[in-house]
Amino acid sequence: ARIIIWLGFACNLAVVGFIAASVALPPASFWPHQEAYAQVLSYMPRLLVASFVAYLVGEFTNAFILAKLKVVTQGRHLWSRTIGSTLVGQALDSAVFMSIAFIGVLPPEALITAAVTQWAIKSGYEVLATPLTYLVVGYLKRYEGMDVYDRNVSFNPFRLKSSQP
């Protein structure tokens, strides 16, 4: 999970570079809206920093809780592990993103409403996707012939190498 999270982060970083380049490059001769284009995208750095930080906090929290719950439940109750870890991970993701992206821009009530709405939609999606999760996890366990428990694993997000043999 750690490598996938960092790959997602790298993809977001590539998008930041492309957006910055699109604003910095001279516009096409037929394009009269470069100033408006640059103004709209000028808010992007703040949104992207918010997205980066929220993604890292939320995804690493989700992965940690998911792994710990698997050990605690002895591999049972997949639904409680996926939904439980999503509830916490997405709560942090939504709170961090909305705070960094919109504090000082939206009134506090709107900020809280937006964060709670974002969390509820993401969590609701997890609940709806649970049957598909059961199918995919069941298939992978049969295909790979193993079931991994993350005991004695370093959850350091900066460690790229697995600590399991």
Coordinates of C-alpha atoms in Angstrom, one line a residue:
A1 CA 0.0 0.0 0.0
R2 CA 2.9 2.3 0.8
I3 CA 4.3 2.2 -2.7
I4 CA 0.9 2.6 -4.3
I5 CA 0.2 5.7 -2.1
W6 CA 3.6 7.2 -3.1
L7 CA 2.9 6.4 -6.8
G8 CA -0.4 8.3 -6.5
F9 CA 1.4 11.2 -4.9
A10 CA 4.0 11.2 -7.8
C11 CA 1.1 11.2 -10.4
N12 CA -0.4 14.3 -8.6
L13 CA 3.0 15.9 -8.6
A14 CA 3.2 15.4 -12.4
V15 CA -0.2 17.0 -12.8
V16 CA 1.1 20.1 -10.9
G17 CA 4.0 20.3 -13.3
F18 CA 1.8 20.1 -16.3
I19 CA -0.6 22.8 -15.0
A20 CA 2.3 25.1 -14.1
A21 CA 3.8 24.6 -17.6
S22 CA 0.4 25.3 -19.2
V23 CA 0.2 28.7 -17.4
A24 CA 3.8 29.6 -18.0
L25 CA 4.0 28.8 -21.7
P26 CA 2.9 31.5 -24.1
P27 CA -0.7 31.1 -25.3
A28 CA -1.6 30.1 -28.9
S29 CA -2.0 33.1 -31.1
F30 CA -5.8 32.5 -31.4
W31 CA -6.3 32.2 -27.6
P32 CA -7.6 35.5 -26.1
H33 CA -8.3 34.2 -22.6
Q34 CA -4.8 33.5 -21.2
E35 CA -5.3 36.0 -18.4
A36 CA -8.6 34.3 -17.2
Y37 CA -7.0 30.9 -17.7
A38 CA -4.0 31.9 -15.5
Q39 CA -6.3 33.5 -12.9
V40 CA -8.4 30.3 -12.6
L41 CA -5.4 28.1 -12.3
S42 CA -3.6 30.4 -9.9
Y43 CA -5.6 28.8 -7.1
M44 CA -4.4 25.4 -8.1
P45 CA -1.2 25.4 -6.0
R46 CA -3.2 25.8 -2.8
L47 CA -5.6 23.1 -3.9
L48 CA -2.8 20.7 -4.8
V49 CA -0.9 21.2 -1.5
A50 CA -4.2 20.5 0.2
S51 CA -4.8 17.5 -1.9
F52 CA -1.2 16.2 -1.4
V53 CA -1.3 16.5 2.4
A54 CA -4.8 15.2 2.7
Y55 CA -4.1 12.2 0.4
L56 CA -1.0 11.2 2.4
V57 CA -2.6 11.6 5.8
G58 CA -5.9 9.9 4.8
E59 CA -4.4 7.0 2.8
F60 CA -1.7 6.1 5.3
T61 CA -4.2 6.3 8.1
N62 CA -6.6 4.1 6.2
A63 CA -3.9 1.5 5.4
F64 CA -2.7 1.4 9.0
I65 CA -6.2 0.9 10.4
L66 CA -7.1 -1.6 7.8
A67 CA -4.0 -3.7 8.6
K68 CA -4.4 -3.4 12.4
L69 CA -8.1 -4.4 12.2
K70 CA -7.2 -7.4 10.1
V71 CA -5.0 -8.7 12.9
V72 CA -7.5 -7.8 15.6
T73 CA -10.4 -9.5 13.8
Q74 CA -8.2 -12.5 12.8
G75 CA -9.0 -11.9 9.1
R76 CA -12.8 -11.9 9.7
H77 CA -15.4 -9.2 9.0
L78 CA -13.8 -7.7 5.9
W79 CA -16.7 -5.2 5.7
S80 CA -16.0 -3.8 9.2
R81 CA -12.3 -3.4 8.3
T82 CA -12.8 -1.7 5.0
I83 CA -15.7 0.6 6.1
G84 CA -14.1 1.3 9.5
S85 CA -10.7 2.3 8.0
T86 CA -12.4 4.4 5.4
L87 CA -14.6 6.3 8.0
V88 CA -11.4 7.3 9.8
G89 CA -9.1 7.8 6.9
Q90 CA -11.6 9.8 4.9
A91 CA -12.6 11.9 7.9
L92 CA -9.0 13.0 8.2
D93 CA -8.6 13.4 4.4
S94 CA -11.7 15.6 4.2
A95 CA -10.8 17.7 7.3
V96 CA -7.3 18.3 6.1
F97 CA -8.2 19.0 2.5
M98 CA -11.0 21.4 3.3
S99 CA -9.0 23.2 5.9
I100 CA -5.9 23.8 3.8
A101 CA -7.8 24.5 0.6
F102 CA -10.5 26.8 1.9
I103 CA -9.8 28.2 5.3
G104 CA -10.1 32.0 5.0
V105 CA -12.0 31.5 1.8
L106 CA -15.2 29.9 3.0
P107 CA -17.0 30.8 6.2
P108 CA -16.4 28.2 9.0
E109 CA -20.0 26.8 8.7
A110 CA -19.6 26.2 5.0
L111 CA -16.2 24.7 5.5
I112 CA -17.5 22.2 8.1
T113 CA -20.6 21.4 5.9
A114 CA -18.3 20.8 2.8
A115 CA -15.9 18.6 4.8
V116 CA -18.7 16.5 6.3
T117 CA -20.5 16.2 2.9
Q118 CA -17.2 15.1 1.2
W119 CA -16.6 12.5 4.0
A120 CA -20.2 11.2 3.8
I121 CA -20.0 10.7 0.0
K122 CA -16.6 9.0 0.1
S123 CA -17.7 6.8 3.0
G124 CA -21.1 6.0 1.3
Y125 CA -19.2 4.9 -1.8
E126 CA -17.1 2.5 0.3
V127 CA -20.3 1.0 1.8
L128 CA -21.8 0.6 -1.7
A129 CA -18.5 -0.9 -3.1
T130 CA -18.2 -3.5 -0.3
P131 CA -19.8 -6.4 -2.3
L132 CA -17.3 -5.7 -5.1
T133 CA -14.5 -5.6 -2.5
Y134 CA -15.5 -9.1 -1.3
L135 CA -15.3 -10.4 -4.9
V136 CA -11.9 -8.9 -5.6
V137 CA -10.4 -9.9 -2.3
G138 CA -11.7 -13.4 -2.6
Y139 CA -10.4 -13.8 -6.1
L140 CA -7.0 -12.5 -5.1
K141 CA -6.7 -14.8 -2.1
R142 CA -7.6 -17.8 -4.3
Y143 CA -5.3 -16.7 -7.2
E144 CA -2.3 -15.9 -5.0
G145 CA -3.0 -18.8 -2.6
M146 CA -2.1 -16.7 0.5
D147 CA -3.6 -14.3 3.0
V148 CA -1.2 -11.8 4.5
Y149 CA -1.4 -10.3 8.0
D150 CA 0.7 -7.2 8.7
R151 CA 2.2 -8.2 12.0
N152 CA 5.6 -6.8 13.0
V153 CA 5.4 -4.4 10.0
S154 CA 6.8 -0.9 10.0
F155 CA 4.1 1.6 9.1
N156 CA 6.6 4.3 8.5
P157 CA 5.3 6.0 5.4
F158 CA 8.8 6.9 4.2
R159 CA 10.1 3.4 4.2
L160 CA 9.7 2.0 0.7
K161 CA 11.0 -1.5 1.3
S162 CA 8.7 -4.1 2.9
S163 CA 9.7 -5.1 6.4
Q164 CA 8.2 -8.6 5.9
P165 CA 10.4 -11.5 4.6

